[in-house]
Amino acid sequence: MTRTCTKCKNEIPDTEQLGPVNEKYPTCNKCWAEWKEYQIMVMNELKLDMSMADHRKLLKKHEKIFVGVMSPEGEVIDYSNEDNRKPDEPQPGA
């Protein structure tokens, strides 16, 4: 089964081992490494305290936005709809 990275839209080779989180929404290791760096910036900029549940939830939201499975408005993007698989084209009503 071919997997496609939700961030860069490139195919993920079957030989590439993914971590447990990026199994939920397939993200190649290169994009996941970019998220790990960006995650630190998000935590610092927003002064997030990972001991607080609300802060962890906010970081998880930023993670989903970064990898492309959620829009910045908070809507979960349905990639089963072929129209949503074309991020460079304007969406109707946008």
XYZ file of N, CA and C in Angstrom:
282
model
N 0.843 -1.185 0.000
C 0.000 0.000 0.000
C 0.885 1.244 0.000
N 0.616 2.147 -0.903
C 1.395 3.367 -1.010
C 0.859 4.400 -0.029
N 1.786 5.022 0.688
C 1.412 6.095 1.615
C 1.925 7.405 1.044
N 1.173 8.461 1.257
C 1.555 9.788 0.787
C 1.683 10.704 1.989
N 2.758 11.469 2.021
C 2.996 12.415 3.111
C 1.920 13.499 3.066
N 1.299 13.764 4.214
C 0.251 14.780 4.264
C 0.819 16.190 4.166
N 2.121 16.356 4.406
C 2.750 17.681 4.365
C 3.272 18.002 2.963
N 4.190 17.168 2.445
C 4.841 17.481 1.166
C 4.186 16.788 -0.029
N 3.230 15.891 0.244
C 2.479 15.163 -0.787
C 3.343 14.198 -1.593
N 4.561 13.891 -1.138
C 5.404 12.900 -1.798
C 5.077 11.517 -1.262
N 5.372 10.493 -2.070
C 5.152 9.126 -1.616
C 6.157 8.774 -0.534
N 5.695 8.013 0.454
C 6.564 7.527 1.520
C 6.925 6.092 1.164
N 8.224 5.794 1.001
C 8.609 4.418 0.661
C 8.156 3.436 1.741
N 7.782 2.234 1.314
C 7.349 1.212 2.264
C 8.460 0.840 3.234
N 9.709 1.067 2.838
C 10.846 0.722 3.698
C 11.080 1.756 4.793
N 10.485 2.940 4.666
C 10.687 4.002 5.659
C 9.864 3.715 6.910
N 10.545 3.647 8.044
C 9.880 3.392 9.318
C 9.316 4.707 9.856
N 8.029 4.698 10.179
C 7.391 5.890 10.725
C 7.189 5.716 12.215
N 7.215 6.819 12.936
C 6.957 6.784 14.367
C 5.476 6.551 14.628
N 5.110 6.309 15.892
C 3.706 6.012 16.205
C 2.750 7.167 15.911
N 3.208 8.398 16.069
C 2.321 9.541 15.811
C 2.114 9.731 14.319
N 3.198 9.667 13.532
C 3.016 9.907 12.103
C 2.475 8.685 11.371
N 2.101 7.635 12.100
C 1.307 6.553 11.514
C -0.155 6.990 11.423
N -0.609 7.848 12.351
C -2.004 8.320 12.357
C -2.298 9.144 11.114
N -1.425 10.074 10.819
C -1.518 10.837 9.592
C -0.135 10.768 8.977
N 0.008 9.981 7.901
C 1.330 9.685 7.342
C 2.123 10.936 7.004
N 3.285 11.031 7.596
C 4.203 12.137 7.365
C 5.586 11.548 7.177
N 6.269 11.921 6.105
C 7.607 11.376 5.875
C 8.545 11.846 6.989
N 9.644 11.133 7.142
C 10.574 11.454 8.224
C 11.177 12.849 8.070
N 11.370 13.302 6.830
C 11.920 14.648 6.606
C 10.948 15.714 7.131
N 9.680 15.591 6.793
C 8.681 16.562 7.261
C 8.477 16.451 8.767
N 8.559 15.233 9.300
C 8.398 15.055 10.743
C 9.554 15.729 11.479
N 10.768 15.648 10.932
C 11.920 16.323 11.538
C 11.719 17.841 11.492
N 11.141 18.344 10.398
C 10.835 19.778 10.308
C 9.834 20.171 11.387
N 8.825 19.314 11.626
C 7.852 19.607 12.672
C 8.536 19.659 14.028
N 9.443 18.730 14.299
C 10.110 18.690 15.602
C 10.844 20.008 15.867
N 11.474 20.579 14.834
C 12.146 21.875 14.989
C 11.116 22.991 15.173
N 10.072 22.969 14.356
C 9.035 24.004 14.415
C 8.286 23.951 15.746
N 8.113 22.739 16.261
C 7.418 22.541 17.537
C 8.087 23.334 18.659
N 9.398 23.355 18.678
C 10.138 24.099 19.705
C 9.851 25.588 19.573
N 9.813 26.080 18.325
C 9.510 27.495 18.116
C 8.099 27.824 18.593
N 7.134 26.938 18.308
C 5.748 27.158 18.738
C 5.681 27.206 20.260
N 6.335 26.247 20.920
C 6.303 26.201 22.386
C 6.926 27.459 22.985
N 8.016 27.939 22.394
C 8.674 29.136 22.915
C 7.862 30.402 22.640
N 7.373 30.546 21.411
C 6.620 31.751 21.045
C 5.339 31.892 21.858
N 4.646 30.769 22.056
C 3.376 30.808 22.781
C 3.552 30.573 24.276
N 4.814 30.371 24.695
C 5.136 30.125 26.110
C 4.283 28.987 26.676
N 4.287 27.867 25.939
C 3.480 26.719 26.339
C 4.150 25.949 27.465
N 3.342 25.505 28.403
C 3.783 24.685 29.531
C 3.215 23.288 29.308
N 4.074 22.317 28.989
C 3.610 20.982 28.634
C 3.010 20.212 29.808
N 3.079 20.773 31.013
C 2.423 20.125 32.151
C 0.935 20.479 32.203
N 0.510 21.405 31.345
C -0.892 21.834 31.319
C -1.598 21.215 30.108
N -2.727 20.562 30.371
C -3.460 19.843 29.319
C -3.884 20.768 28.171
N -4.334 21.981 28.480
C -4.759 22.915 27.430
C -3.598 23.288 26.517
N -2.416 23.426 27.083
C -1.242 23.781 26.290
C -0.839 22.613 25.388
N -0.930 21.381 25.904
C -0.617 20.211 25.076
C -1.618 20.093 23.927
N -2.883 20.389 24.217
C -3.929 20.331 23.197
C -3.664 21.371 22.101
N -3.249 22.567 22.497
C -2.936 23.618 21.526
C -1.744 23.217 20.656
N -0.725 22.613 21.263
C 0.433 22.165 20.492
C 0.020 21.078 19.504
N -0.859 20.175 19.908
C -1.346 19.112 19.025
C -2.101 19.720 17.846
N -2.865 20.798 18.101
C -3.578 21.478 17.016
C -2.576 22.065 16.021
N -1.514 22.697 16.530
C -0.483 23.253 15.648
C 0.205 22.145 14.855
N 0.380 20.988 15.477
C 0.974 19.842 14.779
C 0.100 19.427 13.601
N -1.194 19.316 13.823
C -2.108 18.901 12.763
C -2.165 19.931 11.639
N -2.103 21.206 11.991
C -2.076 22.258 10.970
C -0.778 22.161 10.180
N 0.342 21.954 10.869
C 1.646 21.884 10.210
C 1.709 20.737 9.208
N 1.223 19.558 9.591
C 1.317 18.404 8.690
C 0.209 18.385 7.648
N -0.757 19.291 7.760
C -1.749 19.452 6.707
C -3.023 18.663 6.865
N -3.323 18.173 8.059
C -4.583 17.441 8.236
C -5.663 18.310 8.872
N -5.329 19.551 9.191
C -6.304 20.481 9.756
C -6.009 21.864 9.185
N -7.056 22.605 8.895
C -6.864 23.963 8.399
C -6.620 24.896 9.585
N -6.014 26.063 9.361
C -5.801 27.008 10.465
C -7.098 27.434 11.145
N -8.222 27.324 10.446
C -9.509 27.685 11.040
C -10.006 26.597 11.977
N -9.306 25.463 12.015
C -9.680 24.384 12.919
C -10.521 23.298 12.296
N -10.771 23.401 11.000
C -11.566 22.380 10.334
C -10.659 21.220 9.936
N -11.107 20.012 10.210
C -10.354 18.837 9.788
C -10.557 18.686 8.291
N -9.472 18.519 7.555
C -9.535 18.415 6.103
C -9.803 16.965 5.721
N -10.828 16.742 4.920
C -11.200 15.401 4.480
C -10.474 15.095 3.178
N -9.384 14.332 3.262
C -8.620 14.010 2.066
C -9.243 12.881 1.261
N -10.333 12.281 1.739
C -11.020 11.281 0.931
C -11.775 11.962 -0.213
N -12.055 13.264 -0.060
C -12.672 14.062 -1.115
C -11.554 14.532 -2.046
N -11.599 14.116 -3.296
C -10.532 14.405 -4.253
C -10.287 15.907 -4.417
N -11.301 16.749 -4.254
C -11.132 18.194 -4.403
C -10.196 18.765 -3.345
N -10.119 18.126 -2.186
C -9.257 18.609 -1.112
C -7.803 18.199 -1.298
N -7.502 17.394 -2.296
C -6.141 16.927 -2.523
C -5.348 17.882 -3.413
N -5.908 19.027 -3.742
C -5.242 19.993 -4.615
C -5.042 21.290 -3.841
N -4.026 21.345 -2.969
C -3.877 22.506 -2.088
C -3.517 23.803 -2.803
N -2.982 23.720 -4.038
C -2.579 24.941 -4.734
C -3.736 25.623 -5.451
N -4.848 24.918 -5.590
C -6.000 25.497 -6.266
C -6.941 26.126 -5.247
N -7.514 27.292 -5.559
C -8.440 27.929 -4.607
C -9.672 27.064 -4.383
N -10.127 27.047 -3.149
C -11.317 26.281 -2.787
C -12.557 27.099 -3.138
N -13.639 26.442 -3.554
C -14.873 27.177 -3.839
C -15.374 27.876 -2.581
N -15.764 29.118 -2.730
C -16.285 29.885 -1.606
C -15.200 30.492 -0.738
N -13.934 30.324 -1.116
C -12.836 30.871 -0.306
C -12.426 32.225 -0.808
